[in-house]
Coordinates of C-alpha atoms in Angstrom, one line a residue:
X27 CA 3.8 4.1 1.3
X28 CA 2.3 1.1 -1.5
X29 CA 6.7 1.6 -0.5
X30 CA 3.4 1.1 -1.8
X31 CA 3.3 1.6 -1.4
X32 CA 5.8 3.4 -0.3
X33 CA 7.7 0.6 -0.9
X34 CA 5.4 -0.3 -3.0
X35 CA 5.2 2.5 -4.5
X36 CA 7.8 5.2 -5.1
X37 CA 9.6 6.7 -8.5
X38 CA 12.5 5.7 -10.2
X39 CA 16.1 8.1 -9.5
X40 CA 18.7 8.4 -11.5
X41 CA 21.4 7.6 -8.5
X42 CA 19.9 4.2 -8.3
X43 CA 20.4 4.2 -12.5
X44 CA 17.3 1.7 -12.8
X45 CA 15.1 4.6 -14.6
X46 CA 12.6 2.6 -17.0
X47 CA 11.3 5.1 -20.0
X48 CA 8.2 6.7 -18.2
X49 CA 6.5 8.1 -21.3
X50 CA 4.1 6.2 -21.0
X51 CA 5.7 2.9 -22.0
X52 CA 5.5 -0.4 -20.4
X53 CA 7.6 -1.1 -17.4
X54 CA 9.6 -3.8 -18.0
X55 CA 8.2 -7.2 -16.2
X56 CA 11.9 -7.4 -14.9
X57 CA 11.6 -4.5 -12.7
X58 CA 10.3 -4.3 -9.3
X59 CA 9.6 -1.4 -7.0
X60 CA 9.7 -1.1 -3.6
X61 CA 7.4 1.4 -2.1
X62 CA 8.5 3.1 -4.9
X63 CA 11.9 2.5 -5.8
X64 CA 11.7 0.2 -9.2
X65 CA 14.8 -2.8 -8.9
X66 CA 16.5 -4.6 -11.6
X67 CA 16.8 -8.1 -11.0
X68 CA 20.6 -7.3 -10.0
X69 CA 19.0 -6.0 -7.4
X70 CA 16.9 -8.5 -6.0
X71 CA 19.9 -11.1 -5.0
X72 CA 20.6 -9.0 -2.3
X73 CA 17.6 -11.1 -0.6
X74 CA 20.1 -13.7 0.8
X75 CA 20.1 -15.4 3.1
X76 CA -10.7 0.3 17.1
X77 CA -11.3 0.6 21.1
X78 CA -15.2 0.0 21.2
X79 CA -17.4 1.9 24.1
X80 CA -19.6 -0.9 23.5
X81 CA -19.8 -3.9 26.1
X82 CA -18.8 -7.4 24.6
X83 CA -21.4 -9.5 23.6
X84 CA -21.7 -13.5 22.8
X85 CA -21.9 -14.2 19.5
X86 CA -22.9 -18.1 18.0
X87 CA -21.4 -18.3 14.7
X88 CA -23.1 -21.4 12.5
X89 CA -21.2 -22.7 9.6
X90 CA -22.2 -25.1 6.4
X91 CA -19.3 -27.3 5.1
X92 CA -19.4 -26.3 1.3
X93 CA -17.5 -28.7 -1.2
X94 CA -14.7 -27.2 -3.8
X95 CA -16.4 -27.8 -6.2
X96 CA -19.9 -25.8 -4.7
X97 CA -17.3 -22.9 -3.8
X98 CA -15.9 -22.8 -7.0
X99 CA -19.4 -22.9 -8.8
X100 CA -20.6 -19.8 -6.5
X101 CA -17.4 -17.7 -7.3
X102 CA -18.1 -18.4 -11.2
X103 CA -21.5 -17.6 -10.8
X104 CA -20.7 -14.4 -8.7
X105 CA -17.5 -13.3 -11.3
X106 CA -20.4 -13.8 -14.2
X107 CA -22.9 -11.6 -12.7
X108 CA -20.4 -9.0 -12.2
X109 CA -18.9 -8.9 -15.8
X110 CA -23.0 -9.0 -17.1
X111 CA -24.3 -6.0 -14.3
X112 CA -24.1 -2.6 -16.2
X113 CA -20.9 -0.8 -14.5
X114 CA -20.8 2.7 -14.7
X115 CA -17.1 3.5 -15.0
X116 CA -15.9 6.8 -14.5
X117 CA -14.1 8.4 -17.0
X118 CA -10.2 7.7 -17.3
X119 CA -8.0 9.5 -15.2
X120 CA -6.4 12.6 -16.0
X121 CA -3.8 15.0 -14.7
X122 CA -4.7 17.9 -12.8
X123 CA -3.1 20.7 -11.2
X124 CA -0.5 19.8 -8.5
X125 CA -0.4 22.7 -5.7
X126 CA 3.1 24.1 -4.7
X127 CA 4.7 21.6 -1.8
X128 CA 3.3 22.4 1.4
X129 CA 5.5 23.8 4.1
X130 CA 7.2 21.9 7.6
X131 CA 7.9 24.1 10.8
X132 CA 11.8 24.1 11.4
X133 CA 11.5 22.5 14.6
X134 CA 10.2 19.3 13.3
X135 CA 13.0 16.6 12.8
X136 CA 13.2 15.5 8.5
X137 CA 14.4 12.1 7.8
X138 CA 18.0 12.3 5.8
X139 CA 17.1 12.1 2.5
X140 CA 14.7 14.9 2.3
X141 CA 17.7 17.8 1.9
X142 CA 19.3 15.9 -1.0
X143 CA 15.9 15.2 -2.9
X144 CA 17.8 12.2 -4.2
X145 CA 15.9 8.4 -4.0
X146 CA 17.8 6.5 -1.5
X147 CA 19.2 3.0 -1.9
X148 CA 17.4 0.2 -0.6
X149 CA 18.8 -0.1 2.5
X150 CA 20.6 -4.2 2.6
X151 CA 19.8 -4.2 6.3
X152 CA 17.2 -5.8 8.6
X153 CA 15.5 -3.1 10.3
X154 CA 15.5 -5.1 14.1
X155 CA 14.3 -2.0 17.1
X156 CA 15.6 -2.2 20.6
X157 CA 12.5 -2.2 22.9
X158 CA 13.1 1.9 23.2
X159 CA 13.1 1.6 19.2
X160 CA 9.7 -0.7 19.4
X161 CA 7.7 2.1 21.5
X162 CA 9.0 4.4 19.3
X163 CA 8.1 2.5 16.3
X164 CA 4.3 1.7 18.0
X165 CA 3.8 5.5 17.8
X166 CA 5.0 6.6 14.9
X167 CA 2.7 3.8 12.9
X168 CA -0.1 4.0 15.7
X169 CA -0.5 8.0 14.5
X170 CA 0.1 6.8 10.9
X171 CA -3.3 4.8 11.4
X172 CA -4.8 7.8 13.2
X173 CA -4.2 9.6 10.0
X174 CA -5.1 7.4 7.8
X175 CA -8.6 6.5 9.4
X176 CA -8.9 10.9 9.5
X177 CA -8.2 10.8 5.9
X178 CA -10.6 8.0 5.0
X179 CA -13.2 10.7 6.3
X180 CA -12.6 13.0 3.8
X181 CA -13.3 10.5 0.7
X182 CA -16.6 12.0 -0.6
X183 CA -17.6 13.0 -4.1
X184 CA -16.2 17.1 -5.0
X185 CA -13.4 16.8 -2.6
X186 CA -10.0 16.9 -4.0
X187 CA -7.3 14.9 -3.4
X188 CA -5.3 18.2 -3.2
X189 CA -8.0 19.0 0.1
X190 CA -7.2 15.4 1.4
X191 CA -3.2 16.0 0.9
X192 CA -3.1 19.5 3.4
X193 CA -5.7 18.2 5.3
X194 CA -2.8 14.9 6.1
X195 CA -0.1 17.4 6.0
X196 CA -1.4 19.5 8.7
X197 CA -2.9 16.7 11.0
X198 CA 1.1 14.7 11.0
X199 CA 2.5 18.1 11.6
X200 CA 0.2 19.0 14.5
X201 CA 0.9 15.8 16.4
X202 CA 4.8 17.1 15.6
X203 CA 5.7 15.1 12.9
X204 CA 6.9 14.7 9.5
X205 CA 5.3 13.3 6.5
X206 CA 7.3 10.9 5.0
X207 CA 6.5 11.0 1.7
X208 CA 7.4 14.5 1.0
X209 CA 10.5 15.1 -0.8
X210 CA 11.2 11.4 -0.8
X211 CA 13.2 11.4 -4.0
X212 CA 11.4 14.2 -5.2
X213 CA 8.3 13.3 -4.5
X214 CA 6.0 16.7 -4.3
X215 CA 2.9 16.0 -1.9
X216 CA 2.3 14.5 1.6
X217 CA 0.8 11.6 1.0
X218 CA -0.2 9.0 -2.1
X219 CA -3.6 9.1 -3.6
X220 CA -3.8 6.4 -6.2
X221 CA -7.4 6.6 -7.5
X222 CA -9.6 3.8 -9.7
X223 CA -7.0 2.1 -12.1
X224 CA -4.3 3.9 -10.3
X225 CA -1.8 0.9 -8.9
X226 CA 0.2 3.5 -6.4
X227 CA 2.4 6.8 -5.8
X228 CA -0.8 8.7 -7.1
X229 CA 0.0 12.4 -6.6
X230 CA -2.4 14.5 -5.0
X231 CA -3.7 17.3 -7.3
X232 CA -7.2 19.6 -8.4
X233 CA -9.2 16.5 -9.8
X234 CA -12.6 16.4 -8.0
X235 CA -13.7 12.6 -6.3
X236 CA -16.4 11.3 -8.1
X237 CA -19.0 9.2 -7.0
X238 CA -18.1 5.1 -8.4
X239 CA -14.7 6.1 -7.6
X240 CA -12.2 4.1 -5.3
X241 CA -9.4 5.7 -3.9
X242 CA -6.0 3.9 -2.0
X243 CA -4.6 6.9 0.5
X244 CA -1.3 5.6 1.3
X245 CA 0.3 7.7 4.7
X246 CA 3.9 7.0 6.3
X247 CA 5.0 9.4 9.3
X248 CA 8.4 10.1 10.5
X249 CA 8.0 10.9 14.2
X250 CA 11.1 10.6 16.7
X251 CA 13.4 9.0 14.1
X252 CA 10.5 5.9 12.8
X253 CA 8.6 5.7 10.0
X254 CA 5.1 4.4 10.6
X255 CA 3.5 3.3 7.2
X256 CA 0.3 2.2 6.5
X257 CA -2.5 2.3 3.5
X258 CA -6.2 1.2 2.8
X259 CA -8.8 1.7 -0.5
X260 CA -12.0 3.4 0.5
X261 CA -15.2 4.3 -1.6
X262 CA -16.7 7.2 -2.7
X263 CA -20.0 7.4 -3.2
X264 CA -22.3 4.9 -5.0
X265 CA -19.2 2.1 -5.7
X266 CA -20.1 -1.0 -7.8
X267 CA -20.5 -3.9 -6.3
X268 CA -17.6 -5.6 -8.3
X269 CA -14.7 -3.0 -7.2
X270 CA -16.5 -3.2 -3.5
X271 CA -15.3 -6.8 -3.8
X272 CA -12.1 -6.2 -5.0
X273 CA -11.5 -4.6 -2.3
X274 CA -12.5 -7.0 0.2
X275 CA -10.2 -9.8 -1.0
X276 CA -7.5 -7.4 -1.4
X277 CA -7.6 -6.9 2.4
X278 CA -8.0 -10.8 3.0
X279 CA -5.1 -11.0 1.4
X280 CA -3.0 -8.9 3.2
X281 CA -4.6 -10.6 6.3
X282 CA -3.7 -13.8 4.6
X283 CA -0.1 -12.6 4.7
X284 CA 0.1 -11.2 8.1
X285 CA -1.1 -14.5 9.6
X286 CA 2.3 -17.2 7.9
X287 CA 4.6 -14.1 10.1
X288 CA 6.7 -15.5 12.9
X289 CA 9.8 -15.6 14.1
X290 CA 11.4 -18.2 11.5
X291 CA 9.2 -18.6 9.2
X292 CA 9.8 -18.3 5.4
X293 CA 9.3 -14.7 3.3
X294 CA 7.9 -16.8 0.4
X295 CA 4.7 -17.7 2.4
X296 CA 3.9 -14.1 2.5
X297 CA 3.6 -14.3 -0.9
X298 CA 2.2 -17.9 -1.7
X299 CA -0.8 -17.2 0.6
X300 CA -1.8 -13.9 -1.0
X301 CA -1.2 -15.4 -4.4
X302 CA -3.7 -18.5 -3.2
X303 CA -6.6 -15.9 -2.3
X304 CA -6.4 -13.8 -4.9
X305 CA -6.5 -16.5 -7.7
X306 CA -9.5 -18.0 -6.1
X307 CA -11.4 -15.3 -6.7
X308 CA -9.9 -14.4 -10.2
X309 CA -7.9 -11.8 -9.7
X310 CA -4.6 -10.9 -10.6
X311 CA -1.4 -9.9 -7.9
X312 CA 0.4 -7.2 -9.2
X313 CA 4.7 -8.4 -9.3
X314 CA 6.2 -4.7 -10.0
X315 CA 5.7 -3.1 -6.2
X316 CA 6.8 -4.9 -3.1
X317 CA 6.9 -4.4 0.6
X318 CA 9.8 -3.5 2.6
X319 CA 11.6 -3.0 5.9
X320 CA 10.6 0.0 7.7
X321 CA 11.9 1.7 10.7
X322 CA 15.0 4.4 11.6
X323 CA 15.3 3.8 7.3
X324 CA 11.7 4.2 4.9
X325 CA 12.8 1.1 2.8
X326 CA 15.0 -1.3 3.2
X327 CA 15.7 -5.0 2.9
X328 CA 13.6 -7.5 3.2
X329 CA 12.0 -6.9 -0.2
X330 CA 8.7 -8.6 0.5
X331 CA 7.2 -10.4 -2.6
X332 CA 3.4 -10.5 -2.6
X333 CA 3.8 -12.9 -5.5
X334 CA 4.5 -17.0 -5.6
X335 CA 8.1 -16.6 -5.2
X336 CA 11.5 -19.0 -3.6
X337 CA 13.4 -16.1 -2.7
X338 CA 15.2 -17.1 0.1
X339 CA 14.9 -15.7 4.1
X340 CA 13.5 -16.0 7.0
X341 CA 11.3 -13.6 9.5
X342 CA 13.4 -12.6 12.7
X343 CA 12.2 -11.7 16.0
X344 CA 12.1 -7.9 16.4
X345 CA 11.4 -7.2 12.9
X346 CA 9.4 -4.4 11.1
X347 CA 8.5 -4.6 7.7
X348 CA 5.4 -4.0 5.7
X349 CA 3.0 -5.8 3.7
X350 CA 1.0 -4.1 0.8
X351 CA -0.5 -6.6 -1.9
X352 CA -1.8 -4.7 -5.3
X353 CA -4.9 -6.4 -6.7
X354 CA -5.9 -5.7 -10.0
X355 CA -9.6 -7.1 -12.0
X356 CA -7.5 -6.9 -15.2
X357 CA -3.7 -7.2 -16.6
X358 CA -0.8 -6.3 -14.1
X359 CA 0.7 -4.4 -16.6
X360 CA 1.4 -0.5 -16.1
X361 CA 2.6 2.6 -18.0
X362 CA 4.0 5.7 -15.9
X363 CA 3.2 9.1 -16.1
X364 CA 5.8 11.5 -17.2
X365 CA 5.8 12.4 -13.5
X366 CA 7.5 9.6 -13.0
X367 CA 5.3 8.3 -9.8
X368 CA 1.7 8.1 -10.7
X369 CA 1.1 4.3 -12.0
X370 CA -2.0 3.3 -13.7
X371 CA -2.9 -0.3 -15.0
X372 CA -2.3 -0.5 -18.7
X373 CA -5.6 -1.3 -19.7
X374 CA -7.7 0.9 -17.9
X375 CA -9.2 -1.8 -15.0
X376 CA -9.5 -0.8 -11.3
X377 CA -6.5 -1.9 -8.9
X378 CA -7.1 -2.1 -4.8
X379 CA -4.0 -1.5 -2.5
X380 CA -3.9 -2.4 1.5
X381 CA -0.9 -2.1 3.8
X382 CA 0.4 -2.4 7.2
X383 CA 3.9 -1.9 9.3
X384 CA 4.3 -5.1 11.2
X385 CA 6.7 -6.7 14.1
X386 CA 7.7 -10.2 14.0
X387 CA 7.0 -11.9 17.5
X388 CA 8.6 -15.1 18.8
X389 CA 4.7 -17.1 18.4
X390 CA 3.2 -14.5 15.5
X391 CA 3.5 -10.8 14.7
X392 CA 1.6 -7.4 16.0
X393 CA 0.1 -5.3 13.6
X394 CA 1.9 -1.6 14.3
X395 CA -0.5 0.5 12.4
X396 CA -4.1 -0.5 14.0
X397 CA -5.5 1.4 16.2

């Protein structure tokens, strides 16, 4: 999850004894969350150290060399147009009803923390899979991208995010799994819905989809003892043109990320890449939510800083960890519901979340959760 997910996502627990005041204040710009688990800056030193039935065809792609300066006159020009095109914004969100936690069959395996319904520590270890832990990693985050494309389907305007929380629910714990999210310190739902100016760890309740809207569903698994984690932003409806965009350069950027990973290379290029893309378009990164290492443990170390960083570390062979850049249009600032999950940008503007579980090769990486 944005761990973000959900490491880039998740709430605040009073074992970890980093719980910010969620009244709706600001969170401190000190703190940083990790799929959802907010860290102090003690914290952070711990960083030491689709298959087509269609036949290929040939495709000539033509290109024009375009100067800086022409690029940088077309993105003003296309930013301007955007700010001056009438935007119909839906209204602000509010809190609806959340439904009583959904039920798992006994039989299905829960990851450790889910008895104790206390957040977990951030794991301080690499998360490195055997090849029998690879395979089993490949399907927990290959039916986490199942679910999520499933869930994408389900985006349309009177549909609630309730209806798109069982509908997850039932389709992870058909295949025999569990869905991580649920009971993750506390955590009430299935799966994270973070609609419009939403940053992450939305919780799913009775408010209808509207058309304009954009809506990150964020789904991990936990199938034979791996987490698979993946999210995306989707549209409902009739989506301005603006937050369409958004979007797109959101994902860029995580593709931006994915492509510095290798064995040996530097964490911080994750973040100096993303940072790079999103500026040029005149955006904003969000700092507070991070990605993480995922595997037999939701999150744990590395803490992966989508931000301009010099964190120190370096990408091992055999490694899984996620990626999930926030984008916001406006101020990276946030205020917390008293829920102490759901996190909206403090003044009101749209945010865009993508994520996937990657494994570091010796030449690159492979993205887990595509499929």
């Amino acid at each position: 999850m944005a761990s973000t997910a959900f490491l880039s996502s998740l709430s605040p627990s009073s074992s970890l004894q980093l719980r910010p005041s969620f009244n709706g204040d600001y969170v401190s710009s000190s703190t940083s969350f990790i799929g959802a688990a907010p860290l102090t800056s003690s914290s952070l030193s711990l960083l030491s150290g689709q298959k087509s039935s269609y036949p290929p065809r040939k495709l000539h792609v033509s290109a024009k060399k375009v100067s800086g300066l022409e690029e940088a006159i077309r993105i003003r020009k296309m930013r301007e147009l955007e700010k001056t095109s009438k935007v119909r914004r839906n209204p602000p969100l509010r809190r609806g009803r959340v439904s009583p936690r959904l039920l798992v069959p006994d039989h299905i395996p829960r990851p450790p923390y889910v008895e104790s319904g206390v957040l977990p520590d951030i794991s301080p270890e690499f998360q490195i899979p055997g090849p029998e832990g690879i395979e089993k990693m490949r399907a927990a985050c290959e039916l986490a991208a199942r679910v999520l494309n499933f869930a994408g389907t389900l985006v349309k305007p009177s549909v609630t995010t309730n209806e798109i929380d069982k509908a997850v629910h039932d389709m992870i714990v058909e295949a025999g799994a569990y869905p991580s999210p649920l009971g993750y310190g506390g955590f009430p739902k299935s799966v994270c819905t973070s609609v419009n100016e939403c940053m992450c760890h939305g919780i799913p309740d009775s408010r209808q989809l509207q058309s304009g809207d954009i809506i990150n569903i964020d789904v991990t698994v936990y199938l034979d003892g791996y987490h698979g984690d993946t999210s995306r932003t989707f549209f409902c409806g009739e989506v301005n043109e603006g937050f369409k965009r958004l979007v797109q350069v959101t994902e860029e950027c995580l593709e931006r990320g994915i492509a510095v990973c290798k064995d040996g290379a530097s964490f911080k290029k994750i973040g100096k890449r993303i940072s790079e893309h999103a500026e040029k378009y005149g955006y904003n990164v969000v700092e507070r939510f991070v990605g993480h290492g995922v595997g037999p443990v939701f999150h744990s170390e590395p803490l992966i800083y989508h931000y301009r960083n010099d964190e120190p570390g370096q990408m091992v062979e055999g490694q899984t960890f996620t990626i999930e850049p926030i984008l916001t249009i406006g101020t990276t600032e946030c205020v917390t519901w008293p829920d102490n999950w759901t996190t909206l940008t403090a003044d009101g503007g749209v945010a865009a979340q993508c994520e996937h579980t990657i494994l570091i090769t010796r030449t690159g990486s492979e993205i887990l959760t595509k499929c």
